[in-house]
CSV table of C-alpha atoms in Angstrom, one decimal:
chain,number,residue,atom,x,y,z
J,1,GLU,CA,70.1,80.4,79.2
J,2,THR,CA,73.2,79.3,77.2
J,3,GLY,CA,76.4,79.1,79.2
J,4,VAL,CA,79.9,80.1,78.1
J,5,THR,CA,81.1,78.1,75.1
J,6,GLN,CA,84.6,77.7,73.7
J,7,SER,CA,86.0,76.3,70.5
J,8,PRO,CA,87.8,74.3,69.5
J,9,THR,CA,88.0,71.7,72.4
J,10,HIS,CA,91.5,70.5,71.6
J,11,LEU,CA,94.2,71.9,69.3
J,12,ILE,CA,97.7,70.8,68.3
J,13,LYS,CA,100.1,73.3,66.8
J,14,THR,CA,103.7,73.5,65.9
J,15,ARG,CA,106.2,75.9,67.5
J,16,GLY,CA,106.2,79.2,65.6
J,17,GLN,CA,102.7,78.9,64.4
J,18,GLN,CA,99.8,81.2,65.2
J,19,VAL,CA,96.5,80.1,66.9
J,20,THR,CA,93.0,81.6,67.4
J,21,LEU,CA,90.7,80.5,70.2
J,22,ARG,CA,87.1,81.5,70.4
J,23,CYS,CA,84.6,82.2,73.2
J,24,SER,CA,80.9,82.9,73.3
J,25,SER,CA,79.8,84.7,76.5
J,26,GLN,CA,76.8,83.8,78.6
J,27,SER,CA,73.6,85.6,77.7
J,28,GLY,CA,73.5,89.0,79.3
J,29,HIS,CA,77.2,89.2,80.0
J,30,ASN,CA,79.3,92.0,78.5
J,31,THR,CA,82.7,91.2,79.8
J,32,VAL,CA,85.1,88.4,78.8
J,33,SER,CA,88.2,87.4,80.6
J,34,TRP,CA,90.9,84.9,79.4
J,35,TYR,CA,93.0,82.7,81.6
J,36,GLN,CA,95.9,80.3,80.9
J,37,GLN,CA,96.2,77.2,83.1
J,38,ALA,CA,99.4,75.1,82.8
J,39,LEU,CA,99.3,71.6,84.0
J,40,GLY,CA,99.1,71.3,87.8
J,41,GLN,CA,98.7,75.1,88.4
J,42,GLY,CA,95.8,77.5,89.0
J,43,PRO,CA,94.5,79.6,86.1
J,44,GLN,CA,96.5,82.7,85.3
J,45,PHE,CA,94.8,85.9,84.1
J,46,ILE,CA,95.8,86.9,80.6
J,47,PHE,CA,93.4,89.9,79.8
J,48,GLN,CA,89.9,91.1,80.0
J,49,TYR,CA,87.7,92.7,77.4
J,50,TYR,CA,84.8,95.1,78.0
J,51,ARG,CA,83.0,97.1,75.4
J,52,GLU,CA,85.3,95.7,72.7
J,53,GLU,CA,88.5,97.1,74.4
J,54,GLU,CA,91.1,95.5,76.5
J,55,ASN,CA,90.4,96.4,80.1
J,56,GLY,CA,93.3,94.9,82.2
J,57,ARG,CA,96.1,92.6,81.3
J,58,GLY,CA,98.2,90.1,83.2
J,59,ASN,CA,101.9,89.3,82.8
J,60,PHE,CA,101.7,88.0,79.3
J,61,PRO,CA,103.8,89.2,76.3
J,62,PRO,CA,102.2,91.1,73.4
J,63,ARG,CA,102.1,88.0,71.2
J,64,PHE,CA,99.0,87.2,73.2
J,65,SER,CA,96.3,89.5,71.8
J,66,GLY,CA,92.5,89.5,71.7
J,67,LEU,CA,89.3,90.9,70.3
J,68,GLN,CA,85.8,91.3,71.6
J,69,PHE,CA,82.9,91.7,69.1
J,70,PRO,CA,79.7,93.7,69.4
J,71,ASN,CA,77.8,90.5,70.4
J,72,TYR,CA,80.4,90.2,73.3
J,73,SER,CA,82.0,87.1,71.9
J,74,SER,CA,85.8,87.1,72.0
J,75,GLU,CA,88.9,85.7,70.4
J,76,LEU,CA,92.3,85.0,71.9
J,77,ASN,CA,95.2,85.0,69.4
J,78,VAL,CA,98.7,83.8,70.1
J,79,ASN,CA,101.5,84.4,67.7
J,80,ALA,CA,104.9,82.7,67.4
J,81,LEU,CA,103.8,79.7,69.6
J,82,GLU,CA,106.3,78.4,72.1
J,83,LEU,CA,106.3,75.0,73.8
J,84,ASP,CA,105.4,76.7,77.1
J,85,ASP,CA,102.2,77.9,75.6
J,86,SER,CA,100.9,74.4,75.9
J,87,ALA,CA,98.0,74.8,78.4
J,88,LEU,CA,94.3,74.8,79.0
J,89,TYR,CA,92.9,78.2,77.9
J,90,LEU,CA,89.8,79.3,79.8
J,91,CYS,CA,87.3,82.0,78.9
J,92,ALA,CA,85.0,83.5,81.5
J,93,SER,CA,82.1,85.9,81.1
J,94,SER,CA,80.6,88.2,83.6
J,95,PRO,CA,78.2,91.1,83.9
J,96,ARG,CA,80.3,94.2,84.5
J,97,ASP,CA,77.5,96.5,85.2
J,98,ARG,CA,76.2,94.9,88.4
J,99,PRO,CA,78.1,93.5,91.4
J,100,PRO,CA,79.4,91.1,92.5
J,101,TYR,CA,80.6,90.5,88.9
J,102,GLU,CA,80.9,86.8,89.3
J,103,GLN,CA,82.6,85.1,86.4
J,104,TYR,CA,81.3,82.0,84.7
J,105,PHE,CA,83.8,79.8,82.9
J,106,GLY,CA,83.7,77.8,79.7
J,107,PRO,CA,85.0,74.3,79.4
J,108,GLY,CA,88.4,75.5,78.0
J,109,THR,CA,90.5,74.8,74.9
J,110,ARG,CA,93.4,72.4,75.4
J,111,LEU,CA,96.3,73.7,73.3
J,112,THR,CA,99.3,71.5,72.7
J,113,VAL,CA,102.4,73.0,71.0
J,114,THR,CA,104.9,70.5,69.6
Q,1,ASP,CA,93.1,92.3,96.0
Q,2,ALA,CA,93.8,90.5,99.3
Q,3,LYS,CA,96.0,87.4,99.3
Q,4,THR,CA,94.2,84.2,100.5
Q,5,THR,CA,95.7,81.2,102.2
Q,6,GLN,CA,94.2,77.7,102.0
Q,7,PRO,CA,95.4,74.2,103.2
Q,8,PRO,CA,96.8,72.3,100.2
Q,9,SER,CA,94.7,69.2,100.7
Q,10,MET,CA,91.8,67.8,102.8
Q,11,ASP,CA,89.9,64.5,102.9
Q,12,CYS,CA,86.2,64.1,103.8
Q,13,ALA,CA,84.1,61.0,104.2
Q,14,GLU,CA,81.2,60.6,101.8
Q,15,GLY,CA,78.0,61.9,103.3
Q,16,ARG,CA,79.7,64.0,105.9
Q,17,ALA,CA,80.1,67.8,105.8
Q,18,ALA,CA,83.2,69.2,104.2
Q,19,ASN,CA,84.5,72.3,105.8
Q,20,LEU,CA,87.1,74.2,103.7
Q,21,PRO,CA,88.9,77.1,105.5
Q,22,CYS,CA,90.4,80.2,103.9
Q,23,ASN,CA,92.4,82.9,105.5
Q,24,HIS,CA,92.2,86.4,104.0
Q,25,SER,CA,93.5,88.6,106.9
Q,26,THR,CA,94.3,91.6,104.7
Q,27,ILE,CA,90.9,91.8,103.1
Q,28,SER,CA,89.5,95.3,102.6
Q,29,GLY,CA,85.9,96.4,103.3
Q,30,ASN,CA,84.8,96.3,99.7
Q,31,GLU,CA,86.3,93.0,98.7
Q,32,TYR,CA,84.0,90.1,98.1
Q,33,VAL,CA,85.0,86.5,98.9
Q,34,TYR,CA,84.4,84.1,96.1
Q,35,TRP,CA,84.6,80.3,96.0
Q,36,TYR,CA,85.2,78.3,92.9
Q,37,ARG,CA,86.0,74.7,92.3
Q,38,GLN,CA,87.6,72.9,89.4
Q,39,ILE,CA,87.0,69.3,88.7
Q,40,HIS,CA,89.9,67.7,86.8
Q,41,SER,CA,90.4,69.2,83.3
Q,42,GLN,CA,87.2,71.2,83.4
Q,43,GLY,CA,86.6,75.0,83.7
Q,44,PRO,CA,86.3,76.4,87.2
Q,45,GLN,CA,82.8,76.3,88.5
Q,46,TYR,CA,81.4,79.3,90.5
Q,47,ILE,CA,80.1,78.1,93.9
Q,48,ILE,CA,79.2,81.1,96.1
Q,49,HIS,CA,80.3,84.5,97.1
Q,50,GLY,CA,79.8,86.8,100.1
Q,51,LEU,CA,80.7,90.2,101.5
Q,52,LYS,CA,79.9,90.3,105.2
Q,53,ASN,CA,76.9,88.0,105.9
Q,54,ASN,CA,76.8,84.3,105.8
Q,55,GLU,CA,75.4,83.0,102.5
Q,56,THR,CA,73.8,79.7,101.4
Q,57,ASN,CA,72.7,78.4,98.1
Q,58,GLU,CA,71.9,75.1,96.6
Q,59,MET,CA,75.5,74.0,96.5
Q,60,ALA,CA,77.1,75.3,99.7
Q,61,SER,CA,77.2,77.6,102.6
Q,62,LEU,CA,79.7,80.4,103.2
Q,63,ILE,CA,80.5,81.4,106.7
Q,64,ILE,CA,82.5,84.7,107.1
Q,65,THR,CA,83.9,85.7,110.4
Q,66,GLU,CA,82.8,88.9,111.9
Q,67,ASP,CA,86.2,90.6,111.4
Q,68,ARG,CA,86.1,89.2,107.8
Q,69,LYS,CA,89.7,87.8,108.1
Q,70,SER,CA,88.7,84.3,107.4
Q,71,SER,CA,85.9,82.2,105.9
Q,72,THR,CA,84.7,78.6,105.6
Q,73,LEU,CA,83.0,76.9,102.7
Q,74,ILE,CA,80.7,74.2,103.8
Q,75,LEU,CA,79.5,71.4,101.6
Q,76,PRO,CA,76.8,69.9,103.8
Q,77,HIS,CA,76.7,66.3,102.5
Q,78,ALA,CA,79.8,65.6,100.4
Q,79,THR,CA,79.6,63.2,97.5
Q,80,LEU,CA,82.3,61.6,95.4
Q,81,ARG,CA,81.4,64.2,92.7
Q,82,ASP,CA,82.6,67.0,95.0
Q,83,THR,CA,86.2,65.8,94.7
Q,84,ALA,CA,87.9,68.8,93.2
Q,85,VAL,CA,90.3,71.7,93.8
Q,86,TYR,CA,88.6,74.5,95.7
Q,87,TYR,CA,89.7,78.1,95.3
Q,88,CYS,CA,89.0,80.9,97.7
Q,89,ILE,CA,89.4,84.4,96.1
Q,90,ALA,CA,89.2,87.9,97.5
Q,91,ARG,CA,88.4,90.5,94.9
Q,92,THR,CA,87.3,94.1,94.4
Q,93,GLY,CA,84.8,95.0,91.7
Q,94,ALA,CA,85.1,93.5,88.3
Q,95,ASN,CA,88.8,92.8,88.4
Q,96,ASN,CA,90.3,89.6,87.3
Q,97,LEU,CA,90.3,86.6,89.6
Q,98,PHE,CA,93.6,85.6,91.2
Q,99,PHE,CA,93.7,81.8,91.6
Q,100,GLY,CA,96.2,80.6,94.2
Q,101,THR,CA,96.9,76.9,94.7
Q,102,GLY,CA,93.6,76.1,96.2
Q,103,THR,CA,92.6,73.1,98.4
Q,104,ARG,CA,92.4,69.7,96.8
Q,105,LEU,CA,89.4,68.0,98.4
Q,106,THR,CA,89.2,64.3,98.2
Q,107,VAL,CA,85.8,62.7,99.2
Q,108,ILE,CA,86.4,59.1,100.4
Q,109,PRO,CA,83.8,56.4,100.0
């Protein structure tokens, strides 16, 4: 069974640019959630995708957007990058159709905005 | 989802049991208690979850009090590789996980 994978591992962008991060969910999981983790803090929920639609969103501006594809993989897009967007971005997949809906995390993408 | 409270840090001697407490006094009847850990710069790792009964798996045991207002994660024989931040989360259904500040466990040789 393949776990959650994310790409790329590391990324350096300049303020104002746009970035796309990718996530492949674990086999059998149909829900993907994205989290942002700033240095020294716990992960913060960005949004969740289920059946290719956004299904819940945290306190993040609209320049954070996402997609989920029919194979349940997902993308996180961030426009107009700001220095504070520098963080570890985590993707988690879970089976939404059966409790207790435990989420399994990927290794993360480290984004640095300069 | 109920707020959880954990001590900011704990130490444990290698080979001894690590007991990590969590308070969730406002937990509702349908909220599960989940434990995750995060080793430096890696993604959080799912450890265990429970609703009412005590649970055990290959990684740890979870003891939930009868009134469900608190729980304890037990690592029976801590190793240096168990040094991590441990998060206790109370959650309903398939909602997002709310990570607080967690407990930083340091296993000492």
